[in-house]
Amino acid sequence: MSGFSLITDQDIIKGFCTDSSNYPGHAEALIRPKSTAEVSEILKEANSKKIPVTAIGNRSSLTGSAAAEGGWILDTSQMTKIIEINQGEKFALAEPGMMLSDFKKTILDEGLFYAPDPTSEKECFFGGSIATNASGSRTFKYGSTKKYVRALEVVLASGEILNIRRLNIEKNTFGYLPFQNMVDIFVGSEGTLGIITKAEVELLVKPENFFGGMAFFKTLSECLDFVVNVRKNLINQTPTITPRAVELFDHLGLDIIRPDSPFKIPANAKAAIFFEQEYTSDSNNGCEALLNNWLSFLESNKALVDDTIIAEQAKQQEELRRLRHKVPSSLFEEGGKYTKEGGGKISTDWSVPINRIHEIIDFAKKLKEEARIEDPVIYGHIGNGHPHYNFISKNAEQKKQILEVVHKTCKRVITLGGTIAAEHGIGKIKKDFMKYQYPESIIKSMKSLKQSLDPNNILAPGNIF
């Protein structure tokens, strides 16, 4: 007799069958384990009966990765403990089911800082952010989630509990490079190789202070020039500005935030950059010195410098971040109006080297004009060469036209040395793009790894492959 209970009421299960992508899912049962031991027991039974198991967090995925294709849904929301916060060695050990924003606040209250900041941090779980290698605006300075994961406890499809730790050494030639740090195999694996039940992550010293801002430009091209020059500036031995976030709003993004903005957004602005800059009490890196550096740098890069918004107070900073987050939330709402007609929101996640950003944006614009589809809203992590294109299709025919443009754009992204999925993962929606990113032999190798760890293919079937 199993020690766990299955919820089989379809009225309850239906509320857990899809994610933010609105990809349709279905399942026969829902399970809510409270411990690693329970997860192990669940997977042992599921594996013996070849029952699919899709692990979910708060279902904020944009790729359908949390939408089950039958079998059991394993909900991690009951596993919410922060087991340890180690001040001396600067790490935290926690279970996967805590809201990421709550986890980060707890860390901040201890005088430490967990750097990853996906836009969905108030809607995603700690474990889900690791399973997707999430990133956000501050990735510009701090990098993605993978960089901070020191150790994982993972339950394999067989029920085996695996404890793996990132090696803290400078040299290693033992085995194939991707396997030398096993942690990296599970980070971003979207629940296909194992279920993360504990994670130890690196913490940083809490930044002393920062100011936020928004700078405006007359054209998107001038805005992109500014971003390229920010990256060039950082190569200098003594860069004049050192932002931790560099985020884009195109003219349509500005139209979304303008009606609800407590700040004045100039009517002639066709693009803007949201930025954050950390500073210390040291006079050379203090607030006044860095503000002057920013204004000088903006002026030399054709910004509408007199209209620049600077947010030094916490309330102002939160307002700027709210406006940044309003763009995707508004687009989700708009796209949701057309799902019944076969349409909806279609977003891209590609990224290119920053020196190719003009080229890919010009290429995408030409494709859009040739296809005679409506302009996408372009916003997001431009500092990393990673703008999100968001199209709204009102029916199935429009969706088909838009997807043709997206596929052509993604093929070009690869030729420019970029990636098709920079932060959202692959899930079920972007599987067809795999063939552009990797040759068939490499895809087969990845499938072989999946087969060796999950021979019955019970874990998150439909994700990635």
Tab-separated table of C-alpha atoms in Angstrom:
chain	number	residue	atom	x	y	z
A	1	MET	CA	0.000	0.000	0.000
A	2	SER	CA	1.488	3.359	-1.041
A	3	GLY	CA	2.063	6.028	1.566
A	4	PHE	CA	0.891	8.886	-0.658
A	5	SER	CA	-2.560	9.902	-1.808
A	6	LEU	CA	-3.778	10.721	-5.299
A	7	ILE	CA	-6.247	13.524	-5.961
A	8	THR	CA	-8.428	12.308	-8.815
A	9	ASP	CA	-11.172	14.946	-8.797
A	10	GLN	CA	-10.984	16.441	-12.294
A	11	ASP	CA	-12.491	19.731	-11.107
A	12	ILE	CA	-9.379	20.173	-8.955
A	13	ILE	CA	-6.896	18.727	-11.454
A	14	LYS	CA	-8.002	21.020	-14.284
A	15	GLY	CA	-6.678	23.990	-12.320
A	16	PHE	CA	-3.159	22.514	-12.513
A	17	CYS	CA	-3.053	21.351	-16.137
A	18	THR	CA	-1.643	24.369	-17.944
A	19	ASP	CA	0.798	27.229	-17.409
A	20	SER	CA	1.198	30.855	-18.454
A	21	SER	CA	1.551	29.802	-22.093
A	22	ASN	CA	-2.045	28.478	-22.056
A	23	TYR	CA	-0.739	25.261	-23.603
A	24	PRO	CA	-3.473	22.643	-22.990
A	25	GLY	CA	-2.686	19.792	-20.607
A	26	HIS	CA	-4.484	16.916	-18.927
A	27	ALA	CA	-3.791	14.427	-16.157
A	28	GLU	CA	-5.418	11.568	-14.290
A	29	ALA	CA	-4.203	12.534	-10.838
A	30	LEU	CA	-2.546	15.250	-8.749
A	31	ILE	CA	-0.030	14.525	-5.969
A	32	ARG	CA	1.340	16.964	-3.387
A	33	PRO	CA	4.372	15.443	-1.654
A	34	LYS	CA	5.837	17.062	1.452
A	35	SER	CA	9.281	15.441	1.474
A	36	THR	CA	12.030	13.930	-0.641
A	37	ALA	CA	11.084	10.500	0.670
A	38	GLU	CA	7.535	10.929	-0.638
A	39	VAL	CA	8.811	12.072	-4.045
A	40	SER	CA	11.021	8.983	-4.172
A	41	GLU	CA	8.114	6.694	-3.308
A	42	ILE	CA	5.877	8.343	-5.897
A	43	LEU	CA	8.443	7.945	-8.664
A	44	LYS	CA	9.191	4.333	-7.765
A	45	GLU	CA	5.528	3.444	-8.171
A	46	ALA	CA	5.041	5.560	-11.283
A	47	ASN	CA	8.128	4.056	-12.892
A	48	SER	CA	7.062	0.489	-12.145
A	49	LYS	CA	3.672	1.179	-13.763
A	50	LYS	CA	5.108	3.438	-16.499
A	51	ILE	CA	2.878	6.336	-15.453
A	52	PRO	CA	4.025	9.767	-16.689
A	53	VAL	CA	4.882	12.320	-13.984
A	54	THR	CA	5.108	16.043	-14.668
A	55	ALA	CA	6.586	18.072	-11.816
A	56	ILE	CA	5.208	21.604	-11.498
A	57	GLY	CA	5.974	24.736	-9.545
A	58	ASN	CA	3.676	27.735	-9.793
A	59	ARG	CA	3.140	27.114	-13.531
A	60	SER	CA	4.572	30.437	-14.730
A	61	SER	CA	6.293	28.758	-17.701
A	62	LEU	CA	5.864	30.374	-21.119
A	63	THR	CA	6.631	27.193	-23.067
A	64	GLY	CA	4.070	24.635	-21.911
A	65	SER	CA	6.669	22.783	-19.831
A	66	ALA	CA	4.290	22.618	-16.836
A	67	ALA	CA	1.353	21.347	-18.913
A	68	ALA	CA	1.063	17.601	-18.263
A	69	GLU	CA	0.443	15.166	-21.089
A	70	GLY	CA	-1.452	12.608	-19.044
A	71	GLY	CA	-0.429	10.622	-15.981
A	72	TRP	CA	0.269	12.328	-12.657
A	73	ILE	CA	1.017	15.951	-11.817
A	74	LEU	CA	3.539	16.286	-8.995
A	75	ASP	CA	2.911	19.619	-7.286
A	76	THR	CA	5.919	20.848	-5.266
A	77	SER	CA	3.993	23.588	-3.422
A	78	GLN	CA	4.063	21.726	-0.082
A	79	MET	CA	7.887	21.652	0.024
A	80	THR	CA	8.613	25.173	1.259
A	81	LYS	CA	11.345	24.975	3.901
A	82	ILE	CA	14.483	27.088	3.938
A	83	ILE	CA	16.687	24.573	5.691
A	84	GLU	CA	19.757	26.735	6.213
A	85	ILE	CA	21.075	30.226	5.584
A	86	ASN	CA	24.820	30.170	6.168
A	87	GLN	CA	26.180	33.673	6.789
A	88	GLY	CA	29.814	32.605	6.954
A	89	GLU	CA	29.979	30.593	3.752
A	90	LYS	CA	27.218	32.629	2.060
A	91	PHE	CA	24.821	29.957	0.887
A	92	ALA	CA	21.231	28.904	1.425
A	93	LEU	CA	19.738	25.412	1.310
A	94	ALA	CA	16.033	25.225	0.507
A	95	GLU	CA	13.211	23.084	-0.823
A	96	PRO	CA	11.715	23.888	-4.224
A	97	GLY	CA	8.175	25.049	-3.411
A	98	MET	CA	8.746	28.524	-2.002
A	99	MET	CA	7.845	31.562	-4.096
A	100	LEU	CA	11.121	32.945	-5.433
A	101	SER	CA	10.328	36.501	-4.302
A	102	ASP	CA	9.662	35.263	-0.762
A	103	PHE	CA	12.931	33.335	-0.784
A	104	LYS	CA	14.835	36.426	-1.956
A	105	LYS	CA	13.200	38.658	0.664
A	106	THR	CA	14.136	36.223	3.440
A	107	ILE	CA	17.732	36.301	2.203
A	108	LEU	CA	17.723	40.127	2.056
A	109	ASP	CA	16.402	40.285	5.611
A	110	GLU	CA	19.530	38.362	6.612
A	111	GLY	CA	21.730	41.014	4.988
A	112	LEU	CA	22.573	38.823	1.979
A	113	PHE	CA	21.558	38.835	-1.674
A	114	TYR	CA	20.371	36.147	-4.104
A	115	ALA	CA	21.063	37.612	-7.534
A	116	PRO	CA	18.775	35.854	-10.071
A	117	ASP	CA	15.676	37.995	-10.718
A	118	PRO	CA	13.333	36.615	-13.394
A	119	THR	CA	10.463	38.934	-14.262
A	120	SER	CA	8.114	36.280	-12.860
A	121	GLU	CA	9.838	36.090	-9.455
A	122	LYS	CA	6.541	36.913	-7.708
A	123	GLU	CA	4.798	34.121	-9.638
A	124	CYS	CA	7.455	31.383	-9.876
A	125	PHE	CA	8.852	28.884	-7.382
A	126	PHE	CA	12.465	28.660	-6.295
A	127	GLY	CA	12.741	25.133	-7.709
A	128	GLY	CA	11.104	26.040	-10.990
A	129	SER	CA	13.599	28.857	-11.515
A	130	ILE	CA	16.401	26.290	-11.237
A	131	ALA	CA	14.688	23.719	-13.458
A	132	THR	CA	14.475	26.389	-16.190
A	133	ASN	CA	17.776	28.200	-15.499
A	134	ALA	CA	15.795	31.413	-15.124
A	135	SER	CA	17.260	34.862	-15.619
A	136	GLY	CA	16.045	38.452	-15.592
A	137	SER	CA	16.994	42.096	-15.897
A	138	ARG	CA	19.938	41.913	-13.484
A	139	THR	CA	21.448	39.061	-15.491
A	140	PHE	CA	23.292	41.855	-17.276
A	141	LYS	CA	25.630	42.041	-14.284
A	142	TYR	CA	25.042	38.871	-12.306
A	143	GLY	CA	24.378	36.106	-14.837
A	144	SER	CA	21.654	33.434	-14.877
A	145	THR	CA	20.539	31.021	-12.150
A	146	LYS	CA	23.026	28.288	-13.133
A	147	LYS	CA	25.937	30.364	-11.868
A	148	TYR	CA	24.558	30.297	-8.299
A	149	VAL	CA	23.551	26.642	-7.922
A	150	ARG	CA	26.163	24.906	-5.757
A	151	ALA	CA	24.460	21.595	-5.040
A	152	LEU	CA	21.252	19.706	-5.760
A	153	GLU	CA	19.261	16.851	-4.324
A	154	VAL	CA	17.461	15.205	-7.238
A	155	VAL	CA	15.118	12.235	-7.336
A	156	LEU	CA	15.555	10.191	-10.504
A	157	ALA	CA	12.759	8.380	-12.339
A	158	SER	CA	13.682	5.137	-10.548
A	159	GLY	CA	13.201	6.790	-7.156
A	160	GLU	CA	16.946	6.940	-6.531
A	161	ILE	CA	17.945	10.041	-4.568
A	162	LEU	CA	20.985	11.671	-6.102
A	163	ASN	CA	23.097	14.278	-4.274
A	164	ILE	CA	25.442	16.216	-6.513
A	165	ARG	CA	27.708	19.183	-5.856
A	166	ARG	CA	29.528	21.623	-8.113
A	167	LEU	CA	33.277	21.077	-7.871
A	168	ASN	CA	35.120	24.007	-6.331
A	169	ILE	CA	38.398	23.459	-8.128
A	170	GLU	CA	40.286	25.343	-10.804
A	171	LYS	CA	41.290	22.388	-12.983
A	172	ASN	CA	39.529	19.223	-14.106
A	173	THR	CA	39.973	17.030	-17.200
A	174	PHE	CA	38.168	13.947	-15.889
A	175	GLY	CA	35.537	12.835	-18.386
A	176	TYR	CA	33.525	14.765	-20.948
A	177	LEU	CA	33.298	18.446	-20.084
A	178	PRO	CA	29.461	18.628	-19.729
A	179	PHE	CA	29.645	15.886	-17.068
A	180	GLN	CA	32.439	17.411	-15.015
A	181	ASN	CA	29.890	19.475	-13.119
A	182	MET	CA	26.807	17.269	-12.920
A	183	VAL	CA	24.786	20.090	-11.377
A	184	ASP	CA	24.671	21.778	-14.778
A	185	ILE	CA	22.958	18.780	-16.368
A	186	PHE	CA	19.926	19.184	-14.110
A	187	VAL	CA	19.781	22.988	-14.058
A	188	GLY	CA	17.522	23.930	-16.961
A	189	SER	CA	16.436	20.326	-17.650
A	190	GLU	CA	12.740	21.232	-17.260
A	191	GLY	CA	11.886	18.214	-15.113
A	192	THR	CA	12.918	15.708	-17.774
A	193	LEU	CA	15.911	14.119	-15.994
A	194	GLY	CA	14.894	14.231	-12.343
A	195	ILE	CA	12.877	16.168	-9.780
A	196	ILE	CA	14.772	18.731	-7.699
A	197	THR	CA	13.868	18.377	-4.027
A	198	LYS	CA	16.588	20.540	-2.441
A	199	ALA	CA	18.979	23.161	-3.775
A	200	GLU	CA	21.973	24.899	-2.265
A	201	VAL	CA	22.615	28.291	-3.837
A	202	GLU	CA	25.377	30.855	-3.532
A	203	LEU	CA	24.562	34.164	-1.868
A	204	LEU	CA	26.290	37.525	-2.210
A	205	VAL	CA	26.816	40.452	0.085
A	206	LYS	CA	23.775	42.715	-0.127
A	207	PRO	CA	24.556	45.689	-2.406
A	208	GLU	CA	24.970	48.852	-0.366
A	209	ASN	CA	22.594	50.909	-2.517
A	210	PHE	CA	21.400	51.549	-6.054
A	211	PHE	CA	19.401	53.977	-8.149
A	212	GLY	CA	17.100	53.147	-11.029
A	213	GLY	CA	16.383	55.137	-14.126
A	214	MET	CA	14.780	55.376	-17.532
A	215	ALA	CA	16.430	57.077	-20.475
A	216	PHE	CA	14.601	58.002	-23.685
A	217	PHE	CA	15.659	58.083	-27.336
A	218	LYS	CA	14.171	59.519	-30.524
A	219	THR	CA	14.739	56.299	-32.477
A	220	LEU	CA	15.148	52.611	-31.757
A	221	SER	CA	18.407	52.632	-33.727
A	222	GLU	CA	19.931	55.319	-31.461
A	223	CYS	CA	18.772	53.343	-28.446
A	224	LEU	CA	20.536	50.228	-29.754
A	225	ASP	CA	23.698	52.260	-30.411
A	226	PHE	CA	23.605	53.318	-26.764
A	227	VAL	CA	23.402	49.690	-25.591
A	228	VAL	CA	26.315	48.640	-27.797
A	229	ASN	CA	28.358	51.514	-26.367
A	230	VAL	CA	27.458	50.508	-22.797
A	231	ARG	CA	28.973	47.101	-23.480
A	232	LYS	CA	32.067	48.677	-25.043
A	233	ASN	CA	32.411	50.980	-22.029
A	234	LEU	CA	32.461	47.988	-19.671
A	235	ILE	CA	35.553	46.618	-21.410
A	236	ASN	CA	37.536	49.655	-20.273
A	237	GLN	CA	39.781	49.315	-17.223
A	238	THR	CA	37.834	52.126	-15.570
A	239	PRO	CA	34.295	52.105	-17.024
A	240	THR	CA	32.321	55.265	-16.394
A	241	ILE	CA	29.040	53.413	-15.740
A	242	THR	CA	28.493	49.847	-14.524
A	243	PRO	CA	24.766	49.028	-14.766
A	244	ARG	CA	23.308	45.849	-13.339
A	245	ALA	CA	20.268	46.057	-15.651
A	246	VAL	CA	19.805	47.405	-19.188
A	247	GLU	CA	16.238	46.811	-20.428
A	248	LEU	CA	14.502	47.939	-23.609
A	249	PHE	CA	11.072	49.445	-24.288
A	250	ASP	CA	10.246	50.066	-27.945
A	251	HIS	CA	7.576	52.627	-28.936
A	252	LEU	CA	4.746	50.128	-28.466
A	253	GLY	CA	6.110	49.168	-25.053
A	254	LEU	CA	6.112	52.849	-24.113
A	255	ASP	CA	2.500	53.092	-25.312
A	256	ILE	CA	1.593	50.312	-22.874
A	257	ILE	CA	3.150	51.953	-19.822
A	258	ARG	CA	2.449	55.620	-20.656
A	259	PRO	CA	-1.183	55.774	-19.404
A	260	ASP	CA	-0.271	54.272	-16.037
A	261	SER	CA	3.092	55.948	-15.474
A	262	PRO	CA	3.603	58.337	-12.556
A	263	PHE	CA	6.610	59.634	-14.484
A	264	LYS	CA	6.503	61.867	-17.556
A	265	ILE	CA	7.289	59.944	-20.734
A	266	PRO	CA	8.154	62.341	-23.593
A	267	ALA	CA	5.808	62.230	-26.571
A	268	ASN	CA	8.694	62.151	-29.066
A	269	ALA	CA	10.378	59.130	-27.446
A	270	LYS	CA	10.366	56.049	-29.686
A	271	ALA	CA	12.450	53.847	-27.390
A	272	ALA	CA	13.690	53.789	-23.807
A	273	ILE	CA	16.169	52.005	-21.567
A	274	PHE	CA	15.340	51.023	-18.008
A	275	PHE	CA	18.550	50.727	-15.979
A	276	GLU	CA	19.813	50.150	-12.461
A	277	GLN	CA	23.170	51.225	-11.055
A	278	GLU	CA	24.654	50.119	-7.754
A	279	TYR	CA	26.779	52.523	-5.750
A	280	THR	CA	28.668	52.729	-2.462
A	281	SER	CA	29.455	55.436	0.073
A	282	ASP	CA	32.937	55.760	-1.464
A	283	SER	CA	33.206	59.188	-3.095
A	284	ASN	CA	34.507	57.820	-6.416
A	285	ASN	CA	31.612	55.364	-6.672
A	286	GLY	CA	28.989	57.372	-4.815
A	287	CYS	CA	25.562	58.333	-6.008
A	288	GLU	CA	26.366	61.880	-7.181
A	289	ALA	CA	29.492	60.867	-9.111
A	290	LEU	CA	27.746	57.993	-10.881
A	291	LEU	CA	24.666	60.078	-11.661
A	292	ASN	CA	26.874	62.645	-13.351
A	293	ASN	CA	28.621	59.865	-15.277
A	294	TRP	CA	25.271	58.481	-16.425
A	295	LEU	CA	23.949	61.831	-17.594
A	296	SER	CA	27.178	62.575	-19.484
A	297	PHE	CA	27.170	59.144	-21.085
A	298	LEU	CA	23.513	59.487	-22.093
A	299	GLU	CA	24.077	62.923	-23.560
A	300	SER	CA	27.025	61.703	-25.630
A	301	ASN	CA	24.828	58.880	-26.950
A	302	LYS	CA	21.942	61.069	-28.215
A	303	ALA	CA	19.520	60.363	-25.380
A	304	LEU	CA	16.797	62.860	-24.522
A	305	VAL	CA	18.864	63.563	-21.464
A	306	ASP	CA	16.644	66.305	-19.968
A	307	ASP	CA	13.765	63.793	-19.827
A	308	THR	CA	15.773	61.106	-18.034
A	309	ILE	CA	14.006	59.642	-15.001
A	310	ILE	CA	16.172	58.924	-11.954
A	311	ALA	CA	14.708	56.900	-9.069
A	312	GLU	CA	16.692	57.125	-5.845
A	313	GLN	CA	13.901	56.322	-3.391
A	314	ALA	CA	12.551	52.803	-2.880
A	315	LYS	CA	8.993	53.748	-3.903
A	316	GLN	CA	10.196	55.296	-7.165
A	317	GLN	CA	12.402	52.283	-7.881
A	318	GLU	CA	9.501	49.920	-7.330
A	319	GLU	CA	7.348	52.009	-9.673
A	320	LEU	CA	9.948	51.699	-12.438
A	321	ARG	CA	10.142	47.942	-12.002
A	322	ARG	CA	6.343	47.763	-11.961
A	323	LEU	CA	6.234	49.564	-15.303
A	324	ARG	CA	8.873	47.185	-16.667
A	325	HIS	CA	6.724	44.223	-15.608
A	326	LYS	CA	3.493	45.768	-16.873
A	327	VAL	CA	4.518	45.170	-20.489
A	328	PRO	CA	4.491	41.336	-20.365
A	329	SER	CA	1.460	41.196	-18.065
A	330	SER	CA	-0.550	43.431	-20.429
A	331	LEU	CA	0.460	41.311	-23.397
A	332	PHE	CA	-0.587	38.106	-21.610
A	333	GLU	CA	-3.976	39.646	-20.993
A	334	GLU	CA	-4.329	40.835	-24.575
A	335	GLY	CA	-3.257	37.497	-26.046
A	336	GLY	CA	-5.660	35.607	-23.825
A	337	LYS	CA	-8.592	37.268	-25.597
A	338	TYR	CA	-7.899	35.311	-28.777
A	339	THR	CA	-7.056	31.782	-27.629
A	340	LYS	CA	-10.536	30.453	-28.437
A	341	GLU	CA	-10.120	31.656	-32.028
A	342	GLY	CA	-6.808	29.811	-32.336
A	343	GLY	CA	-4.727	32.934	-31.784
A	344	GLY	CA	-2.962	34.388	-28.767
A	345	LYS	CA	0.397	35.847	-27.772
A	346	ILE	CA	3.492	34.586	-29.555
A	347	SER	CA	6.783	35.593	-27.976
A	348	THR	CA	10.403	35.040	-28.945
A	349	ASP	CA	13.282	34.237	-26.623
A	350	TRP	CA	16.265	34.446	-28.962
A	351	SER	CA	19.516	36.209	-28.167
A	352	VAL	CA	22.469	37.275	-30.327
A	353	PRO	CA	25.921	38.724	-29.621
A	354	ILE	CA	25.439	42.407	-28.915
A	355	ASN	CA	27.457	43.446	-31.978
A	356	ARG	CA	24.834	41.719	-34.171
A	357	ILE	CA	21.785	43.290	-32.538
A	358	HIS	CA	21.221	45.914	-35.256
A	359	GLU	CA	21.489	43.274	-37.946
A	360	ILE	CA	18.930	40.880	-36.458
A	361	ILE	CA	16.431	43.621	-35.599
A	362	ASP	CA	16.655	45.017	-39.146
A	363	PHE	CA	16.221	41.500	-40.537
A	364	ALA	CA	13.186	40.793	-38.341
A	365	LYS	CA	11.625	44.125	-39.342
A	366	LYS	CA	12.021	43.312	-43.045
A	367	LEU	CA	10.406	39.892	-42.550
A	368	LYS	CA	7.501	41.463	-40.679
A	369	GLU	CA	6.913	44.012	-43.432
A	370	GLU	CA	7.053	41.366	-46.174
A	371	ALA	CA	4.532	39.224	-44.291
A	372	ARG	CA	2.291	42.253	-43.664
A	373	ILE	CA	1.677	41.365	-40.053
A	374	GLU	CA	1.195	43.815	-37.211
A	375	ASP	CA	4.204	45.238	-35.392
A	376	PRO	CA	5.375	43.225	-32.398
A	377	VAL	CA	6.023	44.823	-29.030
A	378	ILE	CA	9.790	44.664	-28.475
A	379	TYR	CA	11.052	44.847	-24.922
A	380	GLY	CA	13.360	43.125	-22.468
A	381	HIS	CA	16.968	42.224	-21.858
A	382	ILE	CA	18.622	44.181	-24.636
A	383	GLY	CA	21.862	44.509	-22.651
A	384	ASN	CA	22.353	40.767	-23.183
A	385	GLY	CA	21.356	40.945	-26.859
A	386	HIS	CA	18.057	39.412	-25.771
A	387	PRO	CA	14.964	41.437	-26.713
A	388	HIS	CA	11.583	39.717	-26.541
A	389	TYR	CA	9.386	40.101	-29.622
A	390	ASN	CA	5.713	39.776	-28.707
A	391	PHE	CA	3.101	39.327	-31.409
A	392	ILE	CA	-0.655	39.164	-30.862
A	393	SER	CA	-2.446	36.831	-33.290
A	394	LYS	CA	-6.204	37.189	-33.407
A	395	ASN	CA	-6.908	33.875	-35.120
A	396	ALA	CA	-5.273	30.670	-36.345
A	397	GLU	CA	-4.381	32.116	-39.757
A	398	GLN	CA	-2.550	35.079	-38.228
A	399	LYS	CA	-0.781	32.728	-35.844
A	400	LYS	CA	0.482	30.667	-38.784
A	401	GLN	CA	1.809	33.784	-40.548
A	402	ILE	CA	3.554	35.025	-37.414
A	403	LEU	CA	5.146	31.645	-36.711
A	404	GLU	CA	6.580	31.593	-40.237
A	405	VAL	CA	8.267	34.943	-39.518
A	406	VAL	CA	9.512	33.695	-36.126
A	407	HIS	CA	10.994	30.529	-37.670
A	408	LYS	CA	12.821	32.524	-40.347
A	409	THR	CA	14.128	34.932	-37.714
A	410	CYS	CA	15.374	32.088	-35.519
A	411	LYS	CA	17.231	30.500	-38.425
A	412	ARG	CA	19.031	33.796	-38.940
A	413	VAL	CA	19.759	34.066	-35.202
A	414	ILE	CA	21.728	30.815	-35.407
A	415	THR	CA	23.845	32.066	-38.317
A	416	LEU	CA	24.712	35.128	-36.210
A	417	GLY	CA	26.033	32.987	-33.358
A	418	GLY	CA	22.949	33.277	-31.177
A	419	THR	CA	20.512	31.022	-29.355
A	420	ILE	CA	16.782	30.491	-29.849
A	421	ALA	CA	15.992	30.049	-26.160
A	422	ALA	CA	17.944	32.376	-23.862
A	423	GLU	CA	15.858	32.058	-20.696
A	424	HIS	CA	12.401	30.516	-21.148
A	425	GLY	CA	13.587	27.041	-22.103
A	426	ILE	CA	12.031	24.778	-24.719
A	427	GLY	CA	9.085	23.046	-23.081
A	428	LYS	CA	6.566	21.757	-25.587
A	429	ILE	CA	6.050	24.901	-27.632
A	430	LYS	CA	9.598	25.326	-28.948
A	431	LYS	CA	10.557	21.724	-29.725
A	432	ASP	CA	10.388	22.376	-33.461
A	433	PHE	CA	13.203	24.915	-33.135
A	434	MET	CA	15.717	22.374	-31.779
A	435	LYS	CA	16.787	21.381	-35.285
A	436	TYR	CA	17.978	24.921	-35.980
A	437	GLN	CA	20.149	25.081	-32.854
A	438	TYR	CA	21.747	21.598	-32.899
A	439	PRO	CA	22.699	18.983	-35.491
A	440	GLU	CA	20.724	15.730	-35.342
A	441	SER	CA	23.693	13.836	-33.849
A	442	ILE	CA	23.782	16.166	-30.819
A	443	ILE	CA	20.010	15.940	-30.352
A	444	LYS	CA	20.345	12.141	-30.378
A	445	SER	CA	23.049	12.393	-27.709
A	446	MET	CA	20.759	14.464	-25.489
A	447	LYS	CA	17.976	11.940	-26.011
A	448	SER	CA	20.387	9.167	-25.031
A	449	LEU	CA	21.139	10.925	-21.735
A	450	LYS	CA	17.404	11.224	-21.101
A	451	GLN	CA	16.969	7.517	-21.915
A	452	SER	CA	19.748	6.452	-19.546
A	453	LEU	CA	18.303	8.396	-16.589
A	454	ASP	CA	14.643	7.830	-17.443
A	455	PRO	CA	14.385	4.641	-19.540
A	456	ASN	CA	10.587	4.513	-19.339
A	457	ASN	CA	10.257	8.185	-20.302
A	458	ILE	CA	7.966	8.977	-17.385
A	459	LEU	CA	9.439	12.378	-16.446
A	460	ALA	CA	7.808	15.399	-18.106
A	461	PRO	CA	7.086	13.628	-21.398
A	462	GLY	CA	6.758	16.095	-24.246
A	463	ASN	CA	9.254	18.578	-22.835
A	464	ILE	CA	12.310	19.418	-24.960
A	465	PHE	CA	11.950	16.413	-27.326
